[in-house]
Every structure is written in structure tokens, then in C-alpha cells.
Amino acid sequence: MENIASTERHPLKGRVPMKPDYEGFTERVVNDYSNIENPRLKYIVTNLIKHLHEYLVETKITDQEYEFAWDFMKRMADMTSPERNEFILFADVVGVSQLIETLNHQSQNQPVGFALLGPFYRDGAPFRERGSSTASDDTAGKRVRIFGKVLDYENNTPIAGAILDIWQAATNGFYENQDENQPDYNLRGRFKTDENGTFEIIALMPTAYPVPTDGPVGELLMAAKRPPMRPAHIHFIVTYPGHETLITQIFVKGDPMIYEDVVFTASANMIGDFKEEGDHFRLNIDFPLKHGESTMPKAPVPTEGGHHGYH
Ligand code: BEZ
Ligand code: FE
């Protein structure tokens, strides 16, 4: 590809008149953003412009394709509301969200992998007693009893008072905020580890569900002939002060769908061994936390008025 960003052939001093061809055009645009004071912001913006220009030159996007692109983004915006963000969903299905998690957090021998947050995290989930269930009694499906420890990754000692914030979809594929038939905060809850760092949770045995396909992202998946499915999983955010927050998802060992996760998250270090025990399942899982900054993600689903029943 021709290097249109070469400053050797086209040294620029301040503003230059545009040439009839695109030679020097990218430098001119980038130069117009060189007054951004924050160095990180300047780097992000100018690099984005360079890569966008390279992309357009390489793919030779036509007028009609450009119209399609901005209309697609307009339709993504129309689909976006306080309860639903089509832009996050887009980033998820093209691998951007999972790549960001991996780039920022993954280290070698990561015992439990970092997963994208997804669009359905809602904060303010009730604190629940050790051994209690996140599922209302009338929630259909089998239960899983989850036992484990939160540990300090560096020295393997248990962490007392760590918080696990968990959430999952019902067997009908809907999170409680999507489904007016589920009680508020159903299948969501926060649990604290005891003085030995252990926790005990009853949750719903997870099942696979499709991501929302009634917007532009659904069209993209259809065009690519990609099934919109997420393999069965439970989301966890594990936090403790002075430790890097672990956002993960635990998938079911032996589930063939883990190889076809529509958002590219399921991977070897997020697999739980769910064992059948009579009428329920049992999962033993430990969460090691590295030393670092304890942060919480911005919740895509608002705390207030979670019930909007969009499908
Ligand atoms: C989820 O697991 O909740 C999810 C993640 C990405 C896109 C849609 C749903
Ligand atoms: Fe999910």
C-alpha cells in the first residue's frame, strides 16, 4: 500500500493547501489535531485518524458504502437506550471488547481469565447470605451449588471479605431487566467471603442464549452466517481493596458451544467443572486476585427501574 502518511516526501509546515490528489492529506488532518494538550488523548486521536485513513485508502470505500456505514451507526444509536447499548454489542461481536480485556489484564499462566463485561451488568445487586440462592423459587431450571475461595494470587493466602458480584440469564435466555416476568434482581447477587476466604452460592445451572439480534448487529451476524449464541455461563466480578478487580465468566466443561462463542470470550481458563449431583450440579472454583487497583466497571444496565421487558 502506498504510504500516504510519509512526511519525508511531503514535509508540512502548518497549513498547506490541499492537493488535487490525496498525497499529504492524512498529515494535514493529523496536523490539525496536534494542539491537543493531553499527550495520551493526542496520541489516541491522531492514531485513530491515521488508521481510519489507511483503512479507507486500502478498501476504497464507495459513496454508497459510506452512506450505508453512517446509516448503520444511526440505526445502532436508535437501538440504544439506558437499558441497551448496541455499540457495546457491536464491539463484542467483532472481538474488540474481549481483545481490550486480554490486552489490559491477561498475563501468562492467568489462572482465571478476564472476560468482557457484556451489556447486562447491573450494579446494586442485593447482598445475599452465604449459601442462599440468586434464583427466585419459581425460576425454571436446575440449580448449581458453587463453592470456592478467593485467594491472593501472589502468596496464595485466602482473602476474607472479598465480594463476588454474580449475574446470569434465565433459562428463557433473558436477564431479569429484559423480562417483566422475573423479580427485580433475579439471578443477580453479591456474596462475601468468610474469614477463610470461602464462599458458597446457589445459582441457576446456566444455559446458552442468543444475544439480541433485532438491531443492526443482528443483521451483521446474519450476513456473516454466525449463530448469535453465547455458550452457557455465569458472570462474576470479584473485588477486594488493593487487588486488581477480576471480571470473568465461567463456562461449562464439555459444552461444545464454547468453541462458537459469538463474542469470542470463552477460553481455556474460564472453564468450570460442573458436576451433576442428584437433582442439582456442583461447581468448585477458586478466584485468585493479583495485587493492583480495585475498580468497578460502569454498569450498562441502570440500577433504578431495571424492568423494561425489551426483547
Ligand atoms: C453477556 O454475556 O451477557 C453478553 C456479552 C456480550 C454480548 C451480549 C451478552
Ligand atoms: Fe451473559
Coordinates of C-alpha atoms and ligand atoms in Angstrom, one line a residue:
M1 CA 0.0 0.0 0.0
E2 CA 1.2 3.5 -0.8
N3 CA 2.3 5.3 2.3
I4 CA 0.3 8.4 2.2
A5 CA 1.5 9.5 5.7
S6 CA 5.1 9.9 4.6
T7 CA 6.4 13.3 5.9
E8 CA 9.7 12.8 4.1
R9 CA 8.3 13.4 0.7
H10 CA 5.8 16.0 1.9
P11 CA 7.2 17.9 4.8
L12 CA 4.4 20.0 6.2
K13 CA 4.8 23.3 8.0
G14 CA 1.5 24.4 9.4
R15 CA -1.4 24.5 6.9
V16 CA -0.8 23.6 3.3
P17 CA -3.2 23.9 0.5
M18 CA -4.9 20.6 -0.4
K19 CA -3.5 18.9 -3.4
P20 CA -5.9 17.6 -6.0
D21 CA -4.9 14.0 -5.1
Y22 CA -4.7 12.6 -1.5
E23 CA -0.9 12.9 -1.2
G24 CA -0.2 14.6 2.1
F25 CA -3.9 14.7 3.1
T26 CA -3.5 12.5 6.2
E27 CA -0.6 14.5 7.5
R28 CA -2.6 17.7 7.0
V29 CA -5.6 16.3 9.0
V30 CA -3.4 14.8 11.8
N31 CA -1.5 18.2 12.0
D32 CA -4.8 19.9 12.7
Y33 CA -5.2 17.8 15.8
S34 CA -1.6 18.4 17.0
N35 CA -2.7 21.0 19.5
I36 CA -4.5 18.6 21.8
E37 CA -2.6 19.1 25.1
N38 CA -3.2 15.8 26.8
P39 CA -0.4 13.7 25.3
R40 CA -2.4 10.4 25.6
L41 CA -5.5 11.9 24.1
K42 CA -3.5 13.4 21.3
Y43 CA -1.9 10.0 20.6
I44 CA -5.3 8.2 20.6
V45 CA -7.0 10.8 18.3
T46 CA -4.2 11.1 15.8
N47 CA -3.5 7.4 15.6
L48 CA -7.2 6.8 15.1
I49 CA -7.2 9.3 12.2
K50 CA -4.2 7.7 10.6
H51 CA -5.7 4.2 10.8
L52 CA -9.1 5.3 9.5
H53 CA -7.5 7.0 6.5
E54 CA -5.3 3.9 5.8
Y55 CA -8.5 1.7 6.0
L56 CA -10.3 4.0 3.5
V57 CA -7.4 4.1 1.1
E58 CA -7.0 0.3 1.3
T59 CA -10.6 -0.7 1.0
K60 CA -11.6 2.2 -1.4
I61 CA -14.9 2.7 0.3
T62 CA -17.5 4.0 -2.2
D63 CA -20.0 6.8 -1.6
Q64 CA -22.8 4.2 -1.2
E65 CA -20.8 2.1 1.2
Y66 CA -20.1 5.3 3.3
E67 CA -23.8 6.1 3.3
F68 CA -24.6 2.6 4.5
A69 CA -22.0 2.9 7.2
W70 CA -23.3 6.1 8.7
D71 CA -26.9 4.9 8.4
F72 CA -25.8 1.7 10.2
M73 CA -24.4 3.8 13.0
K74 CA -27.5 5.9 13.1
R75 CA -29.6 2.7 13.4
M76 CA -27.3 1.5 16.2
A77 CA -27.9 4.8 18.0
D78 CA -31.7 4.4 17.5
M79 CA -31.5 1.0 19.1
T80 CA -29.5 2.3 22.1
S81 CA -31.3 3.3 25.3
P82 CA -30.5 3.4 29.0
E83 CA -31.1 -0.4 29.1
R84 CA -29.5 -1.4 25.9
N85 CA -26.3 -0.4 24.1
E86 CA -26.0 -1.6 20.5
F87 CA -22.5 -0.1 20.3
I88 CA -21.2 -2.3 23.1
L89 CA -22.8 -5.3 21.4
F90 CA -21.1 -4.4 18.1
A91 CA -17.7 -4.1 19.9
D92 CA -18.5 -7.5 21.5
V93 CA -19.3 -9.4 18.3
V94 CA -16.3 -8.1 16.4
G95 CA -13.9 -9.2 19.1
V96 CA -13.0 -5.6 20.3
S97 CA -14.3 -5.9 23.8
Q98 CA -12.6 -9.2 24.5
L99 CA -9.3 -8.0 22.9
I100 CA -9.3 -5.0 25.2
E101 CA -9.7 -7.2 28.3
T102 CA -7.0 -9.5 27.1
L103 CA -4.5 -6.7 26.3
N104 CA -5.1 -4.9 29.6
H105 CA -5.2 -7.8 32.0
Q106 CA -4.1 -11.1 30.7
S107 CA -0.7 -12.4 31.9
Q108 CA 1.0 -15.7 31.3
N109 CA -0.4 -18.5 33.4
Q110 CA -3.5 -16.5 34.2
P111 CA -5.4 -19.0 36.3
V112 CA -8.9 -17.4 35.7
G113 CA -9.2 -15.4 32.5
F114 CA -10.5 -11.8 32.2
A115 CA -13.8 -11.6 30.3
L116 CA -15.7 -8.8 28.6
L117 CA -18.3 -7.3 30.9
G118 CA -21.2 -7.6 28.5
P119 CA -24.2 -5.3 28.2
F120 CA -26.2 -6.9 31.1
Y121 CA -24.2 -6.0 34.2
R122 CA -26.4 -4.1 36.7
D123 CA -24.9 -2.8 39.9
G124 CA -26.6 -2.5 43.2
A125 CA -27.4 -6.2 43.4
P126 CA -28.6 -7.3 46.9
F127 CA -26.0 -8.8 49.3
R128 CA -27.2 -12.4 49.9
E129 CA -26.4 -14.7 52.7
R130 CA -23.8 -17.4 52.3
G131 CA -25.4 -20.5 50.8
S132 CA -28.5 -18.7 49.6
S133 CA -29.8 -18.6 46.0
T134 CA -29.8 -15.8 43.4
A135 CA -32.8 -17.5 41.8
S136 CA -36.4 -17.0 42.9
D137 CA -38.1 -20.2 43.8
D138 CA -40.2 -20.1 40.6
T139 CA -37.2 -19.7 38.3
A140 CA -37.2 -22.6 36.0
G141 CA -34.2 -24.8 35.7
K142 CA -31.7 -26.8 37.8
R143 CA -29.6 -25.2 40.4
V144 CA -25.8 -25.2 40.9
R145 CA -24.1 -25.0 44.2
I146 CA -20.9 -23.1 43.8
F147 CA -18.1 -23.5 46.4
G148 CA -14.7 -21.9 46.4
K149 CA -12.2 -19.5 47.7
V150 CA -10.9 -16.0 46.9
L151 CA -7.1 -16.1 47.1
D152 CA -4.2 -13.7 47.0
Y153 CA -2.5 -14.7 43.7
E154 CA 1.0 -13.6 44.8
N155 CA 1.1 -15.6 48.1
N156 CA -1.9 -18.0 47.8
T157 CA -3.4 -16.8 51.1
P158 CA -7.2 -16.6 51.5
I159 CA -8.9 -13.2 51.3
A160 CA -11.6 -12.7 53.8
G161 CA -14.3 -10.1 53.0
A162 CA -13.8 -10.2 49.2
I163 CA -17.0 -9.5 47.2
L164 CA -18.4 -11.7 44.4
D165 CA -21.0 -9.9 42.3
I166 CA -22.7 -12.5 40.0
W167 CA -25.3 -12.4 37.3
Q168 CA -26.7 -14.7 34.6
A169 CA -29.6 -15.1 32.2
A170 CA -32.7 -17.2 33.0
T171 CA -33.4 -20.5 31.1
N172 CA -35.6 -18.5 28.7
G173 CA -32.4 -16.6 27.7
F174 CA -33.4 -13.3 29.3
Y175 CA -31.7 -11.3 32.1
E176 CA -34.1 -10.0 34.6
N177 CA -34.0 -6.5 33.3
Q178 CA -35.2 -7.8 29.9
D179 CA -38.1 -9.9 31.3
E180 CA -41.0 -8.5 33.2
N181 CA -41.9 -12.0 34.5
Q182 CA -38.7 -12.1 36.6
P183 CA -38.5 -10.4 40.0
D184 CA -36.2 -7.4 40.3
Y185 CA -32.6 -8.5 40.6
N186 CA -33.4 -12.2 40.0
L187 CA -30.3 -14.2 39.2
R188 CA -28.1 -11.4 40.5
G189 CA -26.5 -11.1 43.8
R190 CA -23.4 -10.1 45.9
F191 CA -21.7 -12.5 48.3
K192 CA -18.9 -12.0 50.7
T193 CA -16.1 -14.5 51.5
D194 CA -15.9 -15.6 55.2
E195 CA -12.8 -15.4 57.4
N196 CA -11.3 -18.4 55.5
G197 CA -11.8 -16.7 52.1
T198 CA -14.5 -19.1 51.2
F199 CA -17.9 -18.6 49.6
E200 CA -21.0 -20.7 48.9
I201 CA -23.6 -19.6 46.4
I202 CA -26.6 -21.3 44.9
A203 CA -27.2 -20.1 41.3
L204 CA -29.1 -21.4 38.3
M205 CA -27.4 -24.0 36.1
P206 CA -26.6 -21.7 33.2
T207 CA -27.9 -22.4 29.7
A208 CA -27.0 -21.0 26.3
Y209 CA -28.8 -17.9 24.9
P210 CA -28.7 -15.6 21.9
V211 CA -27.5 -12.0 22.0
P212 CA -30.2 -9.5 20.9
T213 CA -30.5 -9.8 17.1
D214 CA -33.3 -7.3 16.4
G215 CA -30.9 -4.4 15.6
P216 CA -28.1 -3.7 13.1
V217 CA -25.8 -6.1 14.9
G218 CA -28.2 -8.9 14.2
E219 CA -28.1 -8.0 10.5
L220 CA -24.3 -8.3 10.6
L221 CA -24.4 -11.7 12.3
M222 CA -26.9 -12.9 9.8
A223 CA -24.8 -11.6 6.8
A224 CA -21.8 -13.5 8.3
K225 CA -23.9 -16.6 8.9
R226 CA -22.7 -16.5 12.5
P227 CA -25.0 -18.1 15.1
P228 CA -25.8 -15.4 17.7
M229 CA -25.3 -17.7 20.6
R230 CA -23.4 -17.3 23.9
P231 CA -22.5 -20.6 25.4
A232 CA -23.9 -21.2 29.0
H233 CA -22.0 -19.1 31.5
I234 CA -22.2 -17.3 34.8
H235 CA -20.7 -13.8 35.2
F236 CA -18.5 -12.9 38.2
I237 CA -16.9 -9.7 39.3
V238 CA -14.5 -10.4 42.2
T239 CA -13.2 -7.5 44.2
Y240 CA -11.1 -6.7 47.2
P241 CA -9.3 -3.5 48.1
G242 CA -5.6 -3.4 46.9
H243 CA -6.3 -6.1 44.4
E244 CA -7.0 -6.0 40.6
T245 CA -10.7 -6.5 40.0
L246 CA -11.4 -9.8 38.3
I247 CA -14.2 -9.7 35.7
T248 CA -14.8 -13.2 34.4
Q249 CA -17.3 -15.6 33.1
I250 CA -17.4 -19.3 33.9
F251 CA -18.4 -21.7 31.1
V252 CA -19.4 -25.4 31.3
K253 CA -16.7 -28.0 30.8
G254 CA -17.6 -30.3 27.9
D255 CA -20.1 -27.9 26.3
P256 CA -19.4 -28.0 22.6
M257 CA -20.8 -24.4 22.2
I258 CA -17.7 -22.9 24.0
Y259 CA -15.9 -23.1 20.6
E260 CA -18.5 -20.9 19.0
D261 CA -19.0 -18.0 21.4
V262 CA -20.4 -15.1 19.3
V263 CA -18.3 -12.6 21.4
F264 CA -15.1 -14.7 21.4
T265 CA -14.8 -14.8 25.2
A266 CA -15.0 -18.5 26.2
S267 CA -11.5 -19.8 26.6
A268 CA -9.5 -22.5 28.4
N269 CA -9.0 -20.5 31.7
M270 CA -12.7 -19.8 32.1
I271 CA -14.0 -23.4 32.2
G272 CA -15.8 -24.8 35.3
D273 CA -16.2 -28.4 36.0
F274 CA -20.0 -28.5 36.8
K275 CA -20.6 -32.0 38.3
E276 CA -24.1 -33.4 38.4
E277 CA -25.1 -34.4 42.0
G278 CA -28.7 -35.8 42.2
D279 CA -31.1 -33.1 41.2
H280 CA -28.5 -30.3 41.1
F281 CA -25.0 -29.5 40.0
R282 CA -21.9 -28.6 42.0
L283 CA -19.1 -26.4 41.0
N284 CA -15.8 -25.9 42.8
I285 CA -13.9 -22.8 41.7
D286 CA -11.3 -20.5 43.2
F287 CA -10.6 -16.9 42.2
P288 CA -7.1 -15.6 42.6
L289 CA -6.7 -11.9 42.8
K290 CA -3.5 -10.1 41.8
H291 CA -2.2 -7.1 43.7
G292 CA -3.4 -4.0 42.0
E293 CA -6.1 -1.4 41.7
S294 CA -9.6 -2.3 42.8
T295 CA -12.0 -0.7 40.4
M296 CA -15.6 -1.3 39.4
P297 CA -16.9 -1.1 35.8
K298 CA -19.6 1.3 34.7
A299 CA -22.8 -0.7 34.7
P300 CA -24.6 -0.8 31.3
V301 CA -27.9 -1.5 32.9
P302 CA -29.2 1.2 35.2
T303 CA -29.7 0.4 38.9
E304 CA -33.1 2.1 39.0
G305 CA -36.1 0.7 37.2
G306 CA -34.4 -2.3 35.8
H307 CA -37.6 -3.8 34.4
H308 CA -38.2 -2.7 30.8
G309 CA -39.0 -6.0 29.2
Y310 CA -37.3 -5.3 25.9
H311 CA -36.7 -8.5 24.0
Ligands
BEZ1 C1 -23.4 -11.5 28.2 O1 -22.8 -12.4 28.4 O2 -24.2 -11.0 29.0 C2 -23.2 -10.8 26.8 C3 -22.0 -10.5 26.4 C4 -21.8 -9.9 25.2 C5 -22.9 -9.6 24.4 C6 -24.2 -10.0 24.8 C7 -24.3 -10.6 26.0
FE2 FE -24.1 -13.3 29.8

